[in-house]
């Protein structure tokens, strides 16, 4: 009965403090309107500890049977269930007011409220995020995180076909624009009815603060420009990063690089990513300290990490930013042919930085990962990008999240891991398997390390070896390798400062 599903959804709203008792009749009527239900007899049964996923499934199944969905597939179900959830939501101004009131008590209370709100409203679909495979692998650079992203639903063929035929709209301009707040969505743009944004000011500009719907780590947030302007790593980017961690000292904030290959997936809209999580790179120690003339009051050092990272620490954020500006300026124009570092070729710039800011022990801290996006015939996707022999695990760009030590691996690996474990235990010829052949050389390489491979340890072995592949991925992305020759070249750049 649809009445039961409606009452359960209203009860869920009450239990999660999304609505008050006085809202029950109003919210019920809003849900009835979305479901095109004209008669309603409230069930006498009372519900408690309502789980959202089965309730939404119940109501979505009804909507599909009633012909309210253009097609009964995940894309159209997502477009519809956000309309249902929006019936339970406050207007943006009310959410902002609550956030600001809690912020006066502490930044932690404000973000904790907004994070829970984003989960409870189903903007963050926690039941999908739980499907992500996650594990930790010990490497020579510390414990790195591995995740196989399963929370982004696969589009069905009909939705893909419909998206191709759909009229291209310039509204919202992209997934990060302010205009996404409350947007109903369409077949080629996700629904954001249940999306709320907190306005913040950094570097005297209007920016937005929200959480990622895919939360790759704890309280994974996105901070984005109020205007649709391209990514740029420059002085103002450093100021914004520091402004943010000053306002939210329990969070880190970082920027993707601003060039293709070494940048993120959305370079067209200026944005940062942060959260309440400590990555392996943040835990990594300084392997070599150095002093830059004129900036003796700023601690500086090379981080023990596969990418080439300089860590700066200072009490005075202006001095920290001044040295970051100096390093960025030098790196943009730096060429060292012996180390295969070219500032530009044929007028195309190659050098940039992935910066990450945090507060630690009362000091401002800024990690600057040196990046270079040069390509060659041997490495057409990038010299400092995962090389071809690692593409069976990771071929995509190494963005901010990977730089810090979290592998976001493709969903295909979930099934491939299971097939691979079975093939290894059965001693099958992997090179003859159409799906698994790309892993054959890798398996042949690591198997001799293990004297006994059985049902009890095969899962741990495969996961560990995937982690070690990601370690190599990060090493490929490092401009200066963690070798005597690599560190000598790194120090040539340090000397140029």
Short mmCIF file of C-alpha atoms in Angstrom, two decimals:
data_model
loop_
_atom_site.label_atom_id
_atom_site.label_comp_id
_atom_site.label_asym_id
_atom_site.label_seq_id
_atom_site.Cartn_x
_atom_site.Cartn_y
_atom_site.Cartn_z
CA UNK A 1 0.00 0.00 0.00
CA UNK A 2 1.36 3.39 -1.00
CA UNK A 3 -0.15 4.94 2.16
CA UNK A 4 2.22 2.91 4.31
CA UNK A 5 5.24 4.07 2.30
CA UNK A 6 4.12 7.70 2.59
CA UNK A 7 3.68 7.47 6.36
CA UNK A 8 7.07 5.74 6.70
CA UNK A 9 8.77 8.54 4.73
CA UNK A 10 7.10 11.20 6.91
CA UNK A 11 8.17 9.26 10.03
CA UNK A 12 11.73 9.11 8.68
CA UNK A 13 11.67 12.91 8.33
CA UNK A 14 10.57 13.26 11.96
CA UNK A 15 13.19 10.78 13.22
CA UNK A 16 16.01 12.56 11.38
CA UNK A 17 14.83 16.02 12.53
CA UNK A 18 14.22 17.10 8.95
CA UNK A 19 10.66 18.11 9.89
CA UNK A 20 8.68 18.95 13.05
CA UNK A 21 5.33 17.50 14.19
CA UNK A 22 3.63 20.66 12.95
CA UNK A 23 4.89 19.89 9.42
CA UNK A 24 3.36 16.41 9.13
CA UNK A 25 0.12 17.29 7.28
CA UNK A 26 1.88 19.74 4.96
CA UNK A 27 4.69 17.30 4.13
CA UNK A 28 2.22 14.45 3.60
CA UNK A 29 0.30 16.57 1.10
CA UNK A 30 3.51 17.47 -0.73
CA UNK A 31 4.36 13.77 -1.10
CA UNK A 32 0.81 12.99 -2.27
CA UNK A 33 1.17 15.63 -4.97
CA UNK A 34 4.48 14.20 -6.22
CA UNK A 35 2.96 10.69 -6.31
CA UNK A 36 -0.29 11.97 -7.89
CA UNK A 37 -2.28 10.27 -5.12
CA UNK A 38 -5.68 11.90 -4.61
CA UNK A 39 -7.10 9.78 -1.77
CA UNK A 40 -5.20 9.17 1.45
CA UNK A 41 -6.18 7.23 4.57
CA UNK A 42 -3.37 7.41 7.06
CA UNK A 43 -2.45 3.91 8.32
CA UNK A 44 -3.07 3.36 12.03
CA UNK A 45 0.21 1.48 12.40
CA UNK A 46 3.06 3.50 13.91
CA UNK A 47 6.59 3.10 12.54
CA UNK A 48 10.02 3.59 14.12
CA UNK A 49 13.68 3.36 13.10
CA UNK A 50 12.65 3.77 9.48
CA UNK A 51 15.33 2.84 6.93
CA UNK A 52 15.27 5.13 3.93
CA UNK A 53 16.33 2.82 1.07
CA UNK A 54 13.46 0.28 1.35
CA UNK A 55 10.90 3.08 1.80
CA UNK A 56 12.08 4.88 -1.32
CA UNK A 57 12.08 1.57 -3.22
CA UNK A 58 8.48 1.00 -2.14
CA UNK A 59 7.41 4.45 -3.33
CA UNK A 60 9.46 4.24 -6.53
CA UNK A 61 7.95 0.86 -7.39
CA UNK A 62 4.51 2.46 -6.96
CA UNK A 63 5.55 5.41 -9.18
CA UNK A 64 6.78 3.00 -11.88
CA UNK A 65 3.53 0.99 -11.80
CA UNK A 66 1.48 4.19 -11.90
CA UNK A 67 3.33 5.35 -15.02
CA UNK A 68 4.97 8.30 -13.27
CA UNK A 69 8.47 7.32 -14.48
CA UNK A 70 9.46 7.76 -18.11
CA UNK A 71 11.45 4.55 -17.74
CA UNK A 72 11.87 2.26 -14.74
CA UNK A 73 15.66 2.55 -14.48
CA UNK A 74 18.13 4.00 -12.00
CA UNK A 75 18.45 7.36 -13.81
CA UNK A 76 14.71 8.03 -13.81
CA UNK A 77 14.26 6.61 -10.30
CA UNK A 78 16.96 9.00 -9.03
CA UNK A 79 15.26 11.93 -10.73
CA UNK A 80 12.00 10.98 -9.02
CA UNK A 81 13.13 10.11 -5.50
CA UNK A 82 14.89 13.45 -5.05
CA UNK A 83 11.48 15.08 -5.62
CA UNK A 84 10.12 12.93 -2.79
CA UNK A 85 13.01 13.83 -0.49
CA UNK A 86 12.65 17.52 -1.24
CA UNK A 87 9.21 17.35 0.41
CA UNK A 88 11.04 16.82 3.72
CA UNK A 89 13.60 19.58 3.28
CA UNK A 90 13.89 23.08 4.65
CA UNK A 91 14.50 26.03 2.34
CA UNK A 92 18.19 26.96 1.87
CA UNK A 93 17.89 30.04 4.12
CA UNK A 94 16.76 27.89 7.07
CA UNK A 95 19.63 25.42 6.61
CA UNK A 96 22.12 28.31 6.35
CA UNK A 97 20.70 29.95 9.48
CA UNK A 98 21.08 26.72 11.48
CA UNK A 99 24.65 26.22 10.18
CA UNK A 100 25.65 29.78 11.12
CA UNK A 101 24.10 29.47 14.60
CA UNK A 102 26.06 26.27 15.24
CA UNK A 103 29.24 27.80 13.80
CA UNK A 104 29.15 30.39 16.62
CA UNK A 105 29.46 27.47 19.04
CA UNK A 106 32.20 25.76 16.99
CA UNK A 107 33.08 25.07 13.35
CA UNK A 108 32.98 21.33 14.16
CA UNK A 109 29.35 21.51 15.31
CA UNK A 110 28.36 23.39 12.15
CA UNK A 111 30.00 20.92 9.76
CA UNK A 112 28.78 17.92 11.76
CA UNK A 113 25.21 19.21 11.43
CA UNK A 114 25.54 19.87 7.69
CA UNK A 115 27.21 16.52 7.00
CA UNK A 116 24.48 14.61 8.82
CA UNK A 117 21.86 16.73 7.06
CA UNK A 118 23.39 15.90 3.65
CA UNK A 119 23.31 12.19 4.53
CA UNK A 120 19.81 12.20 6.00
CA UNK A 121 18.36 14.05 2.99
CA UNK A 122 19.74 11.35 0.67
CA UNK A 123 21.92 13.87 -1.17
CA UNK A 124 24.69 11.56 0.00
CA UNK A 125 23.18 8.16 -0.77
CA UNK A 126 24.77 6.31 2.14
CA UNK A 127 23.35 2.94 1.08
CA UNK A 128 25.29 3.25 -2.19
CA UNK A 129 28.47 4.60 -0.62
CA UNK A 130 28.49 1.52 1.66
CA UNK A 131 28.89 -0.61 -1.47
CA UNK A 132 32.31 0.92 -2.18
CA UNK A 133 35.16 -1.53 -1.55
CA UNK A 134 37.77 -0.05 0.80
CA UNK A 135 40.97 -1.34 2.30
CA UNK A 136 44.39 -0.13 3.48
CA UNK A 137 47.77 -1.32 2.22
CA UNK A 138 51.09 -0.87 4.00
CA UNK A 139 53.76 0.53 1.66
CA UNK A 140 57.21 2.02 2.06
CA UNK A 141 55.50 5.42 2.16
CA UNK A 142 53.06 4.46 4.91
CA UNK A 143 49.51 3.10 4.85
CA UNK A 144 47.69 4.14 1.67
CA UNK A 145 43.94 3.89 1.13
CA UNK A 146 42.38 1.92 -1.71
CA UNK A 147 38.77 2.28 -2.79
CA UNK A 148 36.83 0.81 -5.68
CA UNK A 149 34.06 3.27 -6.44
CA UNK A 150 30.71 1.50 -6.69
CA UNK A 151 28.45 4.34 -5.53
CA UNK A 152 28.06 6.00 -8.93
CA UNK A 153 25.25 4.03 -10.56
CA UNK A 154 25.83 2.62 -14.02
CA UNK A 155 23.51 4.22 -16.58
CA UNK A 156 21.30 1.81 -18.46
CA UNK A 157 21.37 1.80 -22.32
CA UNK A 158 17.98 3.54 -22.63
CA UNK A 159 19.08 6.41 -20.39
CA UNK A 160 22.35 6.74 -22.31
CA UNK A 161 20.43 6.88 -25.59
CA UNK A 162 17.97 9.43 -24.15
CA UNK A 163 20.85 11.58 -22.88
CA UNK A 164 22.35 11.69 -26.38
CA UNK A 165 19.04 12.83 -27.85
CA UNK A 166 18.29 15.31 -25.03
CA UNK A 167 18.51 18.99 -25.84
CA UNK A 168 21.79 20.40 -24.56
CA UNK A 169 21.12 22.92 -21.84
CA UNK A 170 23.44 25.59 -20.51
CA UNK A 171 21.65 25.62 -17.17
CA UNK A 172 23.24 24.84 -14.82
CA UNK A 173 26.51 25.36 -16.68
CA UNK A 174 28.17 22.48 -14.83
CA UNK A 175 27.78 20.19 -11.82
CA UNK A 176 29.52 22.69 -9.55
CA UNK A 177 27.44 25.79 -10.25
CA UNK A 178 25.33 27.41 -7.52
CA UNK A 179 22.29 26.92 -9.76
CA UNK A 180 22.32 23.18 -8.96
CA UNK A 181 20.70 23.90 -5.58
CA UNK A 182 17.16 22.53 -5.80
CA UNK A 183 17.46 21.78 -9.53
CA UNK A 184 15.10 18.99 -10.63
CA UNK A 185 17.65 17.45 -12.99
CA UNK A 186 17.17 15.76 -16.35
CA UNK A 187 18.33 12.58 -18.01
CA UNK A 188 21.77 14.11 -18.72
CA UNK A 189 22.13 16.09 -15.47
CA UNK A 190 21.66 14.62 -11.96
CA UNK A 191 18.71 15.74 -9.84
CA UNK A 192 19.60 18.15 -7.07
CA UNK A 193 16.16 18.83 -5.50
CA UNK A 194 17.56 17.71 -2.15
CA UNK A 195 20.81 19.67 -2.46
CA UNK A 196 21.65 22.57 -0.16
CA UNK A 197 24.70 24.85 -0.25
CA UNK A 198 26.29 26.89 2.54
CA UNK A 199 27.61 30.26 1.29
CA UNK A 200 31.06 31.17 2.60
CA UNK A 201 33.47 34.04 1.93
CA UNK A 202 37.10 33.32 1.12
CA UNK A 203 39.53 35.90 -0.24
CA UNK A 204 36.62 38.39 -0.10
CA UNK A 205 34.69 36.39 -2.70
CA UNK A 206 31.41 34.47 -2.54
CA UNK A 207 31.99 30.72 -2.59
CA UNK A 208 29.84 27.70 -1.84
CA UNK A 209 30.42 24.84 0.61
CA UNK A 210 28.83 21.41 0.11
CA UNK A 211 29.63 17.73 0.48
CA UNK A 212 30.49 15.33 -2.32
CA UNK A 213 27.59 12.95 -2.98
CA UNK A 214 30.19 10.18 -3.38
CA UNK A 215 32.18 10.79 -0.14
CA UNK A 216 35.47 9.03 -0.90
CA UNK A 217 36.58 9.74 2.69
CA UNK A 218 35.16 11.20 5.92
CA UNK A 219 33.26 14.47 5.42
CA UNK A 220 34.51 14.81 1.84
CA UNK A 221 33.56 18.40 1.00
CA UNK A 222 33.69 20.59 -2.10
CA UNK A 223 34.30 24.33 -1.91
CA UNK A 224 33.50 26.09 -5.15
CA UNK A 225 33.50 29.53 -6.72
CA UNK A 226 30.15 31.31 -6.89
CA UNK A 227 31.00 32.12 -10.50
CA UNK A 228 31.59 29.64 -13.33
CA UNK A 229 35.26 30.42 -13.98
CA UNK A 230 38.14 27.99 -14.75
CA UNK A 231 40.53 26.43 -12.26
CA UNK A 232 43.71 28.40 -11.67
CA UNK A 233 46.52 27.74 -9.22
CA UNK A 234 47.92 31.15 -8.28
CA UNK A 235 48.36 33.54 -5.35
CA UNK A 236 44.61 33.87 -4.85
CA UNK A 237 44.24 30.06 -4.72
CA UNK A 238 46.74 29.90 -1.83
CA UNK A 239 44.88 32.72 -0.04
CA UNK A 240 41.55 30.91 -0.43
CA UNK A 241 42.96 27.61 0.85
CA UNK A 242 44.41 29.28 3.93
CA UNK A 243 41.27 31.38 4.50
CA UNK A 244 39.22 28.18 4.53
CA UNK A 245 41.39 26.22 6.99
CA UNK A 246 41.50 29.32 9.18
CA UNK A 247 37.68 29.23 9.31
CA UNK A 248 37.48 25.41 9.54
CA UNK A 249 40.71 24.33 11.26
CA UNK A 250 39.53 20.72 11.63
CA UNK A 251 39.39 20.34 7.83
CA UNK A 252 42.10 20.22 5.17
CA UNK A 253 41.51 21.80 1.76
CA UNK A 254 43.34 21.17 -1.49
CA UNK A 255 43.20 22.09 -5.14
CA UNK A 256 43.61 20.00 -8.22
CA UNK A 257 46.31 21.18 -10.58
CA UNK A 258 45.14 23.53 -13.34
CA UNK A 259 46.51 21.68 -16.38
CA UNK A 260 45.12 18.65 -18.27
CA UNK A 261 46.44 15.15 -17.40
CA UNK A 262 47.65 16.22 -13.94
CA UNK A 263 44.43 18.11 -13.11
CA UNK A 264 41.00 16.98 -11.97
CA UNK A 265 37.95 15.97 -13.98
CA UNK A 266 36.35 19.43 -13.86
CA UNK A 267 38.81 22.16 -14.86
CA UNK A 268 36.08 24.50 -16.10
CA UNK A 269 34.86 25.53 -12.63
CA UNK A 270 37.18 26.83 -9.92
CA UNK A 271 36.85 24.54 -6.89
CA UNK A 272 38.66 22.79 -4.07
CA UNK A 273 38.16 19.52 -2.18
CA UNK A 274 38.64 18.98 1.53
CA UNK A 275 37.31 17.18 4.56
CA UNK A 276 37.90 15.76 8.00
CA UNK A 277 40.44 13.08 7.15
CA UNK A 278 44.18 12.53 7.49
CA UNK A 279 45.72 11.01 4.37
CA UNK A 280 48.99 9.09 4.19
CA UNK A 281 50.73 12.10 2.62
CA UNK A 282 49.78 14.29 5.59
CA UNK A 283 51.28 11.65 7.91
CA UNK A 284 54.46 11.37 5.83
CA UNK A 285 57.54 12.90 7.51
CA UNK A 286 59.98 15.48 6.20
CA UNK A 287 62.99 13.64 4.78
CA UNK A 288 65.08 16.76 4.18
CA UNK A 289 64.66 20.28 5.58
CA UNK A 290 65.90 23.36 3.74
CA UNK A 291 65.83 27.14 4.10
CA UNK A 292 64.93 29.56 1.31
CA UNK A 293 66.81 32.86 1.45
CA UNK A 294 64.53 35.66 2.56
CA UNK A 295 62.03 33.19 4.04
CA UNK A 296 63.98 31.98 7.06
CA UNK A 297 60.84 32.27 9.21
CA UNK A 298 59.03 29.60 7.12
CA UNK A 299 59.86 25.94 7.73
CA UNK A 300 60.42 24.08 4.46
CA UNK A 301 61.23 20.51 3.58
CA UNK A 302 60.95 17.67 1.08
CA UNK A 303 58.28 15.14 2.12
CA UNK A 304 59.02 11.42 2.10
CA UNK A 305 56.42 10.68 -0.55
CA UNK A 306 56.42 9.20 -4.09
CA UNK A 307 55.22 12.48 -5.62
CA UNK A 308 57.56 15.45 -5.38
CA UNK A 309 56.16 17.40 -2.44
CA UNK A 310 57.49 20.46 -0.63
CA UNK A 311 55.95 21.13 2.80
CA UNK A 312 55.82 24.67 4.20
CA UNK A 313 54.90 25.54 7.81
CA UNK A 314 54.56 28.96 9.43
CA UNK A 315 52.72 30.91 12.12
CA UNK A 316 52.23 33.86 9.77
CA UNK A 317 49.99 32.83 6.86
CA UNK A 318 51.11 35.81 4.74
CA UNK A 319 54.74 34.67 4.89
CA UNK A 320 53.70 31.09 4.10
CA UNK A 321 51.72 32.27 1.06
CA UNK A 322 54.59 34.53 -0.06
CA UNK A 323 56.98 31.55 -0.17
CA UNK A 324 54.35 29.41 -1.91
CA UNK A 325 54.01 32.16 -4.55
CA UNK A 326 57.79 32.21 -4.98
CA UNK A 327 57.99 28.40 -5.40
CA UNK A 328 55.06 28.34 -7.85
CA UNK A 329 56.56 31.16 -9.91
CA UNK A 330 59.94 29.42 -10.06
CA UNK A 331 58.40 26.04 -10.90
CA UNK A 332 56.21 27.42 -13.70
CA UNK A 333 59.32 28.56 -15.56
CA UNK A 334 61.76 25.84 -14.47
CA UNK A 335 63.51 23.57 -16.97
CA UNK A 336 66.06 20.86 -16.20
CA UNK A 337 66.68 18.82 -19.34
CA UNK A 338 68.85 16.29 -17.48
CA UNK A 339 65.85 15.47 -15.27
CA UNK A 340 63.39 15.62 -18.20
CA UNK A 341 61.64 18.65 -16.74
CA UNK A 342 60.49 21.16 -19.35
CA UNK A 343 58.56 24.29 -18.42
CA UNK A 344 57.05 24.35 -21.91
CA UNK A 345 57.32 22.81 -25.36
CA UNK A 346 56.06 24.58 -28.47
CA UNK A 347 54.49 27.24 -26.26
CA UNK A 348 52.46 24.74 -24.23
CA UNK A 349 53.10 25.08 -20.45
CA UNK A 350 53.80 21.89 -18.48
CA UNK A 351 54.64 22.81 -14.89
CA UNK A 352 52.04 23.38 -12.19
CA UNK A 353 51.33 22.53 -8.56
CA UNK A 354 48.74 20.57 -6.58
CA UNK A 355 48.48 22.48 -3.25
CA UNK A 356 46.96 21.17 0.01
CA UNK A 357 46.44 23.32 3.13
CA UNK A 358 45.80 22.35 6.75
CA UNK A 359 46.28 23.56 10.31
CA UNK A 360 48.64 21.51 12.47
CA UNK A 361 49.87 22.23 15.97
CA UNK A 362 48.83 25.87 15.72
CA UNK A 363 50.75 26.40 12.45
CA UNK A 364 49.55 26.86 8.89
CA UNK A 365 50.81 24.03 6.70
CA UNK A 366 50.89 23.93 2.92
CA UNK A 367 51.97 20.93 0.85
CA UNK A 368 53.00 21.75 -2.72
CA UNK A 369 53.11 18.73 -5.05
CA UNK A 370 55.16 19.59 -8.15
CA UNK A 371 53.39 18.39 -11.31
CA UNK A 372 54.35 18.20 -15.00
CA UNK A 373 52.04 17.09 -17.84
CA UNK A 374 54.52 16.57 -20.69
CA UNK A 375 53.79 13.70 -23.09
CA UNK A 376 56.04 11.68 -25.40
CA UNK A 377 55.57 9.00 -28.06
CA UNK A 378 56.49 6.38 -25.46
CA UNK A 379 54.09 7.89 -22.89
CA UNK A 380 51.29 9.58 -24.86
CA UNK A 381 49.10 9.96 -21.77
CA UNK A 382 51.87 11.63 -19.80
CA UNK A 383 55.44 10.94 -18.67
CA UNK A 384 54.42 11.68 -15.06
CA UNK A 385 51.20 9.67 -15.27
CA UNK A 386 50.57 5.95 -14.64
CA UNK A 387 52.60 4.11 -17.26
CA UNK A 388 51.02 1.59 -19.64
CA UNK A 389 51.99 -1.51 -17.63
CA UNK A 390 49.85 -0.22 -14.72
CA UNK A 391 46.75 0.63 -16.77
CA UNK A 392 45.18 -2.74 -15.99
CA UNK A 393 44.57 -1.28 -12.49
CA UNK A 394 44.68 2.51 -12.92
CA UNK A 395 44.71 4.47 -16.18
CA UNK A 396 42.85 7.63 -15.13
CA UNK A 397 44.44 10.95 -14.15
CA UNK A 398 46.13 11.31 -10.78
CA UNK A 399 44.17 14.14 -9.21
CA UNK A 400 44.20 15.69 -5.76
CA UNK A 401 42.71 12.70 -3.92
CA UNK A 402 45.21 10.22 -5.40
CA UNK A 403 48.10 12.65 -4.82
CA UNK A 404 47.32 12.53 -1.09
CA UNK A 405 47.34 8.72 -1.02
CA UNK A 406 43.84 7.45 -1.78
CA UNK A 407 43.40 5.29 -4.87
CA UNK A 408 40.01 5.73 -6.53
CA UNK A 409 39.88 2.67 -8.76
CA UNK A 410 37.34 1.79 -11.48
CA UNK A 411 34.22 -0.26 -10.68
CA UNK A 412 35.22 -2.98 -13.19
CA UNK A 413 37.84 -4.22 -10.70
CA UNK A 414 35.19 -5.54 -8.28
CA UNK A 415 34.20 -8.37 -10.65
CA UNK A 416 37.71 -8.77 -12.02
CA UNK A 417 39.11 -9.35 -8.51
CA UNK A 418 36.63 -12.19 -7.91
CA UNK A 419 37.37 -13.77 -11.31
CA UNK A 420 41.09 -13.35 -10.70
CA UNK A 421 41.00 -15.04 -7.29
CA UNK A 422 39.16 -18.02 -8.77
CA UNK A 423 41.56 -18.25 -11.71
CA UNK A 424 44.63 -18.13 -9.45
CA UNK A 425 43.26 -20.80 -7.09
CA UNK A 426 42.35 -23.01 -10.07
CA UNK A 427 45.80 -22.37 -11.61
CA UNK A 428 44.06 -21.28 -14.82
CA UNK A 429 45.92 -19.67 -17.71
CA UNK A 430 44.98 -16.02 -17.15
CA UNK A 431 46.55 -14.94 -20.44
CA UNK A 432 43.88 -16.95 -22.28
CA UNK A 433 40.99 -15.22 -20.48
CA UNK A 434 39.48 -12.36 -22.47
CA UNK A 435 38.57 -10.33 -19.35
CA UNK A 436 41.62 -11.11 -17.24
CA UNK A 437 44.44 -11.24 -19.80
CA UNK A 438 45.43 -7.63 -19.04
CA UNK A 439 46.36 -8.79 -15.51
CA UNK A 440 48.43 -11.80 -16.65
CA UNK A 441 51.93 -10.25 -16.54
CA UNK A 442 51.20 -8.68 -13.14
CA UNK A 443 50.00 -11.99 -11.62
CA UNK A 444 52.98 -13.84 -13.08
CA UNK A 445 55.24 -11.24 -11.47
CA UNK A 446 53.82 -11.35 -7.92
CA UNK A 447 52.89 -15.03 -7.53
CA UNK A 448 56.47 -16.27 -6.84
CA UNK A 449 56.49 -14.07 -3.69
CA UNK A 450 53.95 -16.37 -2.03
CA UNK A 451 54.83 -19.96 -1.15
CA UNK A 452 51.29 -20.88 -0.21
CA UNK A 453 48.25 -19.36 -1.88
CA UNK A 454 44.89 -20.67 -0.68
CA UNK A 455 41.25 -19.72 -0.14
CA UNK A 456 42.07 -18.16 3.22
CA UNK A 457 44.76 -15.74 2.02
CA UNK A 458 43.97 -15.11 -1.67
CA UNK A 459 41.79 -12.05 -0.94
CA UNK A 460 44.49 -10.39 1.19
CA UNK A 461 47.17 -11.19 -1.40
CA UNK A 462 45.27 -9.70 -4.36
CA UNK A 463 44.28 -6.59 -2.38
CA UNK A 464 47.84 -6.09 -1.15
CA UNK A 465 49.23 -6.42 -4.68
CA UNK A 466 46.66 -3.91 -6.02
CA UNK A 467 47.89 -1.51 -3.34
CA UNK A 468 51.49 -2.04 -4.44
CA UNK A 469 50.47 -1.28 -8.03
CA UNK A 470 49.02 2.01 -6.80
CA UNK A 471 52.31 2.70 -5.02
CA UNK A 472 53.98 2.42 -8.45
CA UNK A 473 51.25 4.64 -9.95
CA UNK A 474 52.20 7.37 -7.47
CA UNK A 475 55.89 6.86 -8.21
CA UNK A 476 55.19 7.30 -11.93
CA UNK A 477 53.39 10.56 -11.13
CA UNK A 478 56.40 11.89 -9.22
CA UNK A 479 58.52 14.29 -11.24
CA UNK A 480 61.57 13.54 -9.10
CA UNK A 481 61.94 9.87 -8.19
CA UNK A 482 62.80 8.64 -4.68
CA UNK A 483 66.30 7.65 -5.80
CA UNK A 484 69.72 9.24 -5.28
CA UNK A 485 69.57 10.62 -8.82
CA UNK A 486 65.99 11.85 -8.35
CA UNK A 487 66.74 13.58 -5.07
CA UNK A 488 69.83 15.19 -6.58
CA UNK A 489 67.63 16.65 -9.35
CA UNK A 490 65.01 17.75 -6.77
CA UNK A 491 67.76 19.59 -4.89
CA UNK A 492 68.81 21.40 -8.06
CA UNK A 493 65.32 22.93 -8.12
CA UNK A 494 65.52 23.73 -4.37
CA UNK A 495 68.87 25.48 -5.00
CA UNK A 496 67.23 27.54 -7.78
CA UNK A 497 64.86 29.01 -5.18
#
